[in-house]
XYZ file of C-alpha atoms in Angstrom:
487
model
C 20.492 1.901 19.005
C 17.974 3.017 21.878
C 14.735 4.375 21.447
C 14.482 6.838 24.162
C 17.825 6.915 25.667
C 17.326 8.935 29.305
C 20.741 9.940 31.421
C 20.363 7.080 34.944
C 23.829 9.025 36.583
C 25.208 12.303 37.818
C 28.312 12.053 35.502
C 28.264 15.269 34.455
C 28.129 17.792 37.851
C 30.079 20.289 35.901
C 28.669 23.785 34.354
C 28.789 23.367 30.383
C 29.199 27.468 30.291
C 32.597 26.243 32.188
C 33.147 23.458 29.387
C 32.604 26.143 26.828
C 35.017 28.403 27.778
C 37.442 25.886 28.396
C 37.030 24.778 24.814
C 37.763 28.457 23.714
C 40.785 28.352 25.874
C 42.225 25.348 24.250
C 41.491 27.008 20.800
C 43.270 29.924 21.779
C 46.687 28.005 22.963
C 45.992 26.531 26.602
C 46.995 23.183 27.627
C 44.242 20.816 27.940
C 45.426 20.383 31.163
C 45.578 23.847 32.616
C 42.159 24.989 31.009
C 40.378 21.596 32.786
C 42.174 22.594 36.022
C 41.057 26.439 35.061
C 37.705 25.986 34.435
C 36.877 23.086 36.575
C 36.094 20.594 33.577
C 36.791 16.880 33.142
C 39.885 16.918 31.075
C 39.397 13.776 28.646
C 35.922 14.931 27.969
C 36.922 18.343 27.285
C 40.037 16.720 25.027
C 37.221 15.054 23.466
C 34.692 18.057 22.669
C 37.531 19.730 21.124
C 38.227 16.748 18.540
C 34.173 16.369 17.874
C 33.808 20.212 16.982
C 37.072 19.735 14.648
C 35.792 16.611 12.748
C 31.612 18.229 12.370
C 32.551 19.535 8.632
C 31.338 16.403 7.839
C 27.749 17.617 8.544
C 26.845 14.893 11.531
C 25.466 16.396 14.244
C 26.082 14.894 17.450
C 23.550 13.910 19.999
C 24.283 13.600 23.791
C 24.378 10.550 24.522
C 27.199 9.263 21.996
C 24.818 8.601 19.118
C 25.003 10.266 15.408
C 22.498 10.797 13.580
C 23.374 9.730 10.176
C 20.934 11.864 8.086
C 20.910 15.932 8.392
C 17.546 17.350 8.600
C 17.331 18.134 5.184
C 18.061 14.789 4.011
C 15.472 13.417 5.782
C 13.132 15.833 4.962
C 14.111 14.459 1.157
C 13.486 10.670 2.269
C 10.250 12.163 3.685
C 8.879 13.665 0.805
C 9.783 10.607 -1.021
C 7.829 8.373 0.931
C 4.589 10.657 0.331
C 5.345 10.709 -3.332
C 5.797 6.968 -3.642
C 2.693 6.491 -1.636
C 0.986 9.225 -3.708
C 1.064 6.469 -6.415
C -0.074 3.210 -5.141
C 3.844 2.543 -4.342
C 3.972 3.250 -0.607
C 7.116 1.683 0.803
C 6.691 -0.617 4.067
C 8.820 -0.423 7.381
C 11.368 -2.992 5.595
C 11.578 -1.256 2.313
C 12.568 1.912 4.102
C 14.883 0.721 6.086
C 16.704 -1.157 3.340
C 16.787 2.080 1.140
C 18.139 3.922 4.242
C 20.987 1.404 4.423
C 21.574 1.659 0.745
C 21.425 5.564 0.915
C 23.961 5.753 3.833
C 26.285 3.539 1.892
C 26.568 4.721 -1.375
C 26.388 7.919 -0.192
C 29.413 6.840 2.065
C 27.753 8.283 5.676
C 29.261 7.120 9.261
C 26.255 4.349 9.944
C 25.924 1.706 12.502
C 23.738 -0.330 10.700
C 23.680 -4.054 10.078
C 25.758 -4.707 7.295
C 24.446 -8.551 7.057
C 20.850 -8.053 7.054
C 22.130 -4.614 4.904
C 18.954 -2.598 7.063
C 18.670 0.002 9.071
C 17.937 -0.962 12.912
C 14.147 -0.654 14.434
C 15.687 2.095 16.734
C 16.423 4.716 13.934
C 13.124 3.816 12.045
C 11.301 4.454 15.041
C 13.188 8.199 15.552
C 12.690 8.087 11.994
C 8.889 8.237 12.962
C 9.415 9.938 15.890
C 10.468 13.026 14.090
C 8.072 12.576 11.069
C 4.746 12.248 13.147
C 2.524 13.188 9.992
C 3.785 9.438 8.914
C 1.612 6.602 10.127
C 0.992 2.800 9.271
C -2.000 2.216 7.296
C -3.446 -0.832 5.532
C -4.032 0.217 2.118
C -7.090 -0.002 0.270
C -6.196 -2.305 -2.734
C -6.965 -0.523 -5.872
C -6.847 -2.349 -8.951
C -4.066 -0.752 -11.960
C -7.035 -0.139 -14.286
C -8.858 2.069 -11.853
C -4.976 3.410 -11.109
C -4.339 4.092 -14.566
C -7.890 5.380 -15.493
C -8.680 7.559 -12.970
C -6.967 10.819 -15.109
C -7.074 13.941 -15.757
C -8.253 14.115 -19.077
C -11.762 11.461 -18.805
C -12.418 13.535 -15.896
C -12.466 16.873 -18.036
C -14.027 15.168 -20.306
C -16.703 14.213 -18.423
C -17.498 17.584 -16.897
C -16.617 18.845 -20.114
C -20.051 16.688 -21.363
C -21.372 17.111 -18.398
C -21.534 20.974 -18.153
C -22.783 21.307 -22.034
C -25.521 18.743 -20.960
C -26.723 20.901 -17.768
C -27.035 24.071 -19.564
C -28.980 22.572 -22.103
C -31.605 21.572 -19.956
C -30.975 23.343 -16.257
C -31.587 20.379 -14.330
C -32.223 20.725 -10.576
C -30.545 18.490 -8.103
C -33.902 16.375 -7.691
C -33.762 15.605 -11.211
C -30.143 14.286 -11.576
C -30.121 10.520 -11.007
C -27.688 7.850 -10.391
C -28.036 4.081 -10.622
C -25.555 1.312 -9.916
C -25.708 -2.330 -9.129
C -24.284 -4.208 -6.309
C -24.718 -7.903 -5.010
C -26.123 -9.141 -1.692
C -24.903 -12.649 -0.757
C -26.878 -14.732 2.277
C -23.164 -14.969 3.727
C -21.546 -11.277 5.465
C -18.407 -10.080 2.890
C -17.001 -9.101 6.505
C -17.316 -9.538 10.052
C -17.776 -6.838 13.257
C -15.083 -6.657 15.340
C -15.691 -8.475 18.556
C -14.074 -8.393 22.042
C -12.013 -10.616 22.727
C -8.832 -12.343 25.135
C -5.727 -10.373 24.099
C -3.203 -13.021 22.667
C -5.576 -15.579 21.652
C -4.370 -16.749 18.286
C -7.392 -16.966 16.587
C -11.548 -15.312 16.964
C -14.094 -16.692 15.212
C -17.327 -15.289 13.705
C -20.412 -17.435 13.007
C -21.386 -17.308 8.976
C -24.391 -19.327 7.867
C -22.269 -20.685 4.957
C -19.088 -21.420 3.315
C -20.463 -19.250 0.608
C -22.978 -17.580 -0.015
C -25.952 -17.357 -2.320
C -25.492 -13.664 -4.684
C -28.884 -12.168 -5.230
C -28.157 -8.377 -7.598
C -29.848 -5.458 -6.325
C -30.370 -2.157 -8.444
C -29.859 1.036 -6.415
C -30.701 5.011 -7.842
C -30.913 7.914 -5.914
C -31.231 11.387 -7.247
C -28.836 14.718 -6.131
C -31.928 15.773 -4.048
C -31.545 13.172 -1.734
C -34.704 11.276 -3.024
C -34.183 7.438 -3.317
C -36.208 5.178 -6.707
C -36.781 2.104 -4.903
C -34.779 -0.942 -5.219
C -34.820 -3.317 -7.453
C -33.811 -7.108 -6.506
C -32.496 -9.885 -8.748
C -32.940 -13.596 -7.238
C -31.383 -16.368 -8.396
C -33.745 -18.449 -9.262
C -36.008 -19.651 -12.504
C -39.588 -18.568 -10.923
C -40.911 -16.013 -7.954
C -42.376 -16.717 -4.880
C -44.190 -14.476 -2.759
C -42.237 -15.632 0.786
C -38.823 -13.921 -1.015
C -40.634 -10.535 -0.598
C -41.148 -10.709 2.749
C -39.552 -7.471 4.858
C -38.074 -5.930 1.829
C -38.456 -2.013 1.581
C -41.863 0.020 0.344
C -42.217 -0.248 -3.467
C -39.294 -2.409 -4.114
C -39.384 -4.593 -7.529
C -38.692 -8.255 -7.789
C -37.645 -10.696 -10.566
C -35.804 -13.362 -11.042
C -33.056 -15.323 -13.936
C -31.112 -18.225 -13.349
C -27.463 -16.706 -12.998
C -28.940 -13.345 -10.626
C -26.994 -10.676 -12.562
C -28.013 -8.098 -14.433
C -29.224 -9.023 -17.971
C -30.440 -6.637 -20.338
C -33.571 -7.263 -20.790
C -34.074 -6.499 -16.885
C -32.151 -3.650 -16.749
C -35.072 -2.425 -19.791
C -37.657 -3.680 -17.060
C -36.043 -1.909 -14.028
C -36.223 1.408 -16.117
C -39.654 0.998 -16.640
C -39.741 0.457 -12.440
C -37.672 4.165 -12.844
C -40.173 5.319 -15.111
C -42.803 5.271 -12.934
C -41.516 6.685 -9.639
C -39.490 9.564 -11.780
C -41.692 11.108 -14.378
C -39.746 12.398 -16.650
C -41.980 14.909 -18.939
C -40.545 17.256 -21.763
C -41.009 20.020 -19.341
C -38.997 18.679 -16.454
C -36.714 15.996 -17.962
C -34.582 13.835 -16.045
C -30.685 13.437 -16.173
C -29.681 9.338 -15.268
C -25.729 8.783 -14.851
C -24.689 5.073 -15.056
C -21.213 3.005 -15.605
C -20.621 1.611 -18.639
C -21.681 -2.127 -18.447
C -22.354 -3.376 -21.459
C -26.111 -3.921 -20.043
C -26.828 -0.333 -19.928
C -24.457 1.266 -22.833
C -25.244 -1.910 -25.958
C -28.840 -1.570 -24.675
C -30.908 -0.624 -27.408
C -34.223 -0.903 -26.395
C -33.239 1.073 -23.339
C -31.681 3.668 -25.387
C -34.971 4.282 -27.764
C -37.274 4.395 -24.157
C -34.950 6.837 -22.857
C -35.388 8.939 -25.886
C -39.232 8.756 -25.753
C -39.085 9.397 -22.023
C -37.060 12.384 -21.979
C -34.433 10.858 -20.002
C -30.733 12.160 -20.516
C -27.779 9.361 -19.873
C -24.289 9.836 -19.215
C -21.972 7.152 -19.117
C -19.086 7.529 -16.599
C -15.100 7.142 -17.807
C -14.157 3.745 -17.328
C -12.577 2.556 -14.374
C -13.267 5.833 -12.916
C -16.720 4.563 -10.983
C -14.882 4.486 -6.850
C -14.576 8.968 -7.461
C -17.348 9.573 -10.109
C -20.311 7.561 -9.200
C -21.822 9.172 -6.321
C -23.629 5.769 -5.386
C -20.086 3.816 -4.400
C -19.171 7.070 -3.145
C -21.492 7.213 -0.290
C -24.302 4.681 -0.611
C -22.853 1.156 -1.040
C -20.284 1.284 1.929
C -22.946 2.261 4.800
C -25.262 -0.295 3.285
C -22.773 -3.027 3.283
C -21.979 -2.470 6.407
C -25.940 -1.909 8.012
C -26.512 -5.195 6.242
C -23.607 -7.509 8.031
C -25.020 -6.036 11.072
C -28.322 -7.469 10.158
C -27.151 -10.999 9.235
C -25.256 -11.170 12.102
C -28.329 -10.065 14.672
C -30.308 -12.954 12.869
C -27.564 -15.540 13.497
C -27.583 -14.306 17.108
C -31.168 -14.358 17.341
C -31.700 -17.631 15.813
C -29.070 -20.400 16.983
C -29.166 -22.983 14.690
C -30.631 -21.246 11.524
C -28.976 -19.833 8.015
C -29.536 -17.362 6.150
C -31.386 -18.284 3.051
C -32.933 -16.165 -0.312
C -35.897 -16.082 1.887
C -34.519 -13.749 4.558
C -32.576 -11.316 2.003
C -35.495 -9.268 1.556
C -36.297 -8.432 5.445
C -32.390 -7.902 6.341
C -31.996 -5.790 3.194
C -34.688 -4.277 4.059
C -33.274 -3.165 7.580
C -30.101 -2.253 6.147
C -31.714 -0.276 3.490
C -33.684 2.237 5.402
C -30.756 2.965 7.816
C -28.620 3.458 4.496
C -30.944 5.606 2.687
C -30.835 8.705 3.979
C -31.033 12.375 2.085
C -27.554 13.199 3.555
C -25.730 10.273 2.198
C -27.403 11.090 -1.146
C -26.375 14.584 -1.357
C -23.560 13.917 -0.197
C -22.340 11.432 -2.498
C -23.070 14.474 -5.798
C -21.398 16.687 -3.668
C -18.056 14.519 -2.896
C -18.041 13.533 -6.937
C -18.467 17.557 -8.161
C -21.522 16.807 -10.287
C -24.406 18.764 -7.539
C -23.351 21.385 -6.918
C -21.385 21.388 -10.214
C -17.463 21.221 -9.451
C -15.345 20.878 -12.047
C -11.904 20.969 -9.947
C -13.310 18.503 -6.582
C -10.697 16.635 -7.240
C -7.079 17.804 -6.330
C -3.852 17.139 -8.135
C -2.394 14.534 -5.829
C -5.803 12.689 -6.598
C -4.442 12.001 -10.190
C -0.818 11.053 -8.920
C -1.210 7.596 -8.930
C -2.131 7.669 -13.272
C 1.616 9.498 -13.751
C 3.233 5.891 -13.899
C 0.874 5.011 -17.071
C 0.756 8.630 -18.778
C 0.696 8.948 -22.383
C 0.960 12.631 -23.957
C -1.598 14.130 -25.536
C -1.216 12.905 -29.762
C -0.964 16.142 -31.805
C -3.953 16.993 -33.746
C -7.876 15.318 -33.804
C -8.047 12.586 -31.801
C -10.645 9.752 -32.122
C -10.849 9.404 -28.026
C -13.599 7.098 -26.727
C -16.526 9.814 -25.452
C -19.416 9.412 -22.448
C -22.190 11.579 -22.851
C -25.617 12.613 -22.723
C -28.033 11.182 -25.474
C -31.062 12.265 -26.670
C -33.278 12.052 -29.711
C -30.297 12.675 -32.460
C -27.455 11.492 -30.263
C -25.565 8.155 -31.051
C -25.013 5.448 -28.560
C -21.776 6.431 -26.532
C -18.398 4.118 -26.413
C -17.459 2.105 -23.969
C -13.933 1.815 -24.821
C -11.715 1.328 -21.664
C -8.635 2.585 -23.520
C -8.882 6.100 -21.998
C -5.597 8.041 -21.764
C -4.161 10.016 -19.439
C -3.219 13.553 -19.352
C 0.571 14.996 -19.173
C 2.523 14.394 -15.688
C 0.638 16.108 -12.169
C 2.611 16.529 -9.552
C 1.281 16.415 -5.927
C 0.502 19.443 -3.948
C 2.875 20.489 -1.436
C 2.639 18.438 2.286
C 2.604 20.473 5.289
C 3.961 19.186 8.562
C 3.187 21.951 10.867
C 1.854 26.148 10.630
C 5.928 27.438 10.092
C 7.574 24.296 7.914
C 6.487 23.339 4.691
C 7.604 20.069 2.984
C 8.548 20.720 -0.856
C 7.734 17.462 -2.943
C 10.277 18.026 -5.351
C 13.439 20.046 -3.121
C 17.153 20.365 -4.624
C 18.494 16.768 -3.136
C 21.401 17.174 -0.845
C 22.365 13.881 -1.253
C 25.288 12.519 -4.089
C 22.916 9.674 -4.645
C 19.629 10.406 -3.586
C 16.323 8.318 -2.877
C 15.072 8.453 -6.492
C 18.005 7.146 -7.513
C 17.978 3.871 -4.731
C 13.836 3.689 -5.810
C 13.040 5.704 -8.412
C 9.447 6.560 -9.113
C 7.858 3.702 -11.127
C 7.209 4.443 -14.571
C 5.894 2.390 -18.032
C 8.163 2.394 -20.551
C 7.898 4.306 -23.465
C 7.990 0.796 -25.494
C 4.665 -0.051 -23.271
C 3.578 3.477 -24.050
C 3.653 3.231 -27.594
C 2.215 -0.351 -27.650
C -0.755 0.386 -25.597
C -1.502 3.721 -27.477
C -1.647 1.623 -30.528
């Protein structure tokens, strides 16, 4: 099949109003013959329009040309909405899959096809009028997303967190420059990724100068506040003792220590709250609200827990697995600084033929990265995206919670002992940090819109005998896995 098949003769010189009424001639009685010779009309074509329009109850509509088109409209509109539902769930079918399921739709569904019966696909040509006449589908890379972020991203920890989260704002009325978030990331003397470079289309392969085969992982400790105030950072070498050349470049007021491994241990995360301490001020009179994840650092932390107590400081735990929509720092912070900080490794590699990036130059090309990173706007507008400033209990939409349906549980019937994040304060109890969060009853995704007149329903009355659920249908645990994991 064609792509873009365009007429190259002057075949057809005759009027089709003629070719009409010839065909209405022939219905009412005439010869083929004497209505060609009537109306001026090639007479094997017009034997042939006659036989077409007799055999269309089978629903194929006939393009000019000589090619069928071997869905209807609304059948692809069906294999359409399919796609966006698979994809809605982590599931999104490639260019083979679909063309596989459109062979196995057109056969069991026993439609005139042309396609390959070997390779049992559907040709490139009808994927790409497949495309064609679906423009609102494109091919995207997908973001890999692990299942337990999949799974645990659900409706009900997310009402329960605003749920906490709304009963601990109207106990205290914090203002935005009072709600803090912190979050750890890792900076490594070799760039996770490269800039994209110019280069000779076709060559087979570009390189990008690294100063390693791996890199050295020093931890930094980010918090920012709904106000679009930053604390300053807070860097983890890995190393047994400090030296003052490691400093060198790094941002205004940033902290330093050091421990062999360079993650975060809890005895430093008690030390970097004492670094939050002093740049916050929380008093009785103007608390502070401090939203973290729930490593076992900050949540099995007792010493932190009793300072936060005597320092008026509120903490929330987010859901588990739930940190890439609720925690405004990965949100909007952590991308732009990743990126601003490749930039600056790869400037100093450019700048300095011959020499690596070391511990020793962290500091300085952190500390470029940081202050192009750390702006007001990407604070406020990481609360903002996650609904906590301004408060938003419905940010997120119902298509947002699509990809948890294939690991729903229903909700048990009566009290529940379901693992809680929260606020704590003087009589409050250390919160859980079970990960065995689950989900809500079946969402299904809002409605797609192609264009301002034709709306897409997600779940339409199928007009096929054997429709596209039925060749992939929607991927679901089973209730055995249900019941083990609930249990």
């Amino acid at each position: 099949m064609v792509y873009n098949y365009k007429r190259k003769g002057h075949r057809q010189s005759w009027d089709p109003g003629n070719m009409q009424k010839a065909i209405d001639a022939v219905k009412g009685g005439m010869a083929f013959l004497t209505a060609a010779t009537t109306y001026k009309v090639p007479r094997n074509t017009l034997k042939r329009r006659v036989l077409e329009k007799n055999k269309r109850a089978t629903g194929h509509k006939k393009v000019f040309g000589g090619f069928n088109s071997v869905f209807t409209k609304e059948q692809e509109l069906e294999i359409f909405n399919h796609l966006l539902l698979l994809e809605t769930r982590f599931f999104g079918m490639t260019v083979k899959d679909l063309r596989s399921a459109a062979y196995e739709l057109a056969e069991k569904n026993k439609l005139c096809h042309t396609f390959n019966k070997e390779s049992r696909m559907a040709g490139k040509g009808w994927i790409a009028g497949f495309r064609k006449r679906h423009q609102q589908l494109t091919l995207r890379e997908p973001e890999q997303t692990s299942a337990a972020r999949a799974s645990g991203f659900n409706k009900i920890s997310v009402k329960k967190f605003f749920d906490i989260l709304v009963e601990e704002r109207s106990k205290h009325n914090y203002t935005a420059h009072r709600i803090f978030n912190v979050d750890e990331t890792g900076l490594t003397t070799v760039q996770s990724k490269s800039s994209k470079v110019l280069a000779l289309r076709g060559r087979r392969q570009v390189g990008s100068l690294t100063s390693a085969e791996r890199g050295v992982l020093c931890s930094l400790v980010m918090c920012m506040s709904a106000g679009g105030s930053y604390i300053p950072p807070y860097i983890i070498f890995p190393r047994l003792r400090m030296k003052a050349e490691l400093t060198d470049g790094a941002p205004p007021g940033t902290a330093f220590t050091c421990h062999p491994s360079g993650w975060m241990q809890t005895e430093l995360f008690v030390q970097w709250y004492n670094h939050f301490l002093v740049h916050a001020k929380p008093t009785k009179d103007d608390p502070v609200l401090l939203i973290l994840d729930g490593h076992s650092t900050h949540t099995k932390n007792i010493e932190f827990i009793q300072l936060a107590r005597a320092n008026h400081t509120s903490v929330m735990c987010l859901p588990p697995h739930c940190t890439h929509k609720l925690q405004p720092l990965d949100v909007s912070f952590m991308g732009p600084l990743n990126t601003f900080y490749v930039q600056a490794i790869e400037r100093f590699l450019r700048n300095n033929p011959g020499r690596t990036v070391t511990q020793y130059q962290v500091s300085r090309l952190f500390g470029e990265a940081y202050m192009k990173a750390a702006v007001p706007l990407n604070a406020v507008n990481g609360f903002r995206k996650c609904g906590i400033e301004p408060l938003n209990e419905h940010i997120f939409t119902e298509d947002e919670f699509a990809a948890a349906e294939v690991t729903d549980l229903p909700l048990p019937d009566g009290p529940t002992d379901l693992p809680t994040t929260g606020g704590l304060n003087s009589t409050d109890p250390l919160p859980s940090t079970s990960n065995a969060v689950p989900s809500l009853q079946a969402v299904s995704p809002s409605s797609y819109t192609t264009n301002l007149d034709e709306k897409y329903d997600p779940q339409p009355g199928t007009s096929f005998a054997i429709s596209p659920k039925d060749i992939i249908p929607l991927p679901c645990v089973s209730d055995e896995s249900r019941r083990r994991n609930w249990t």
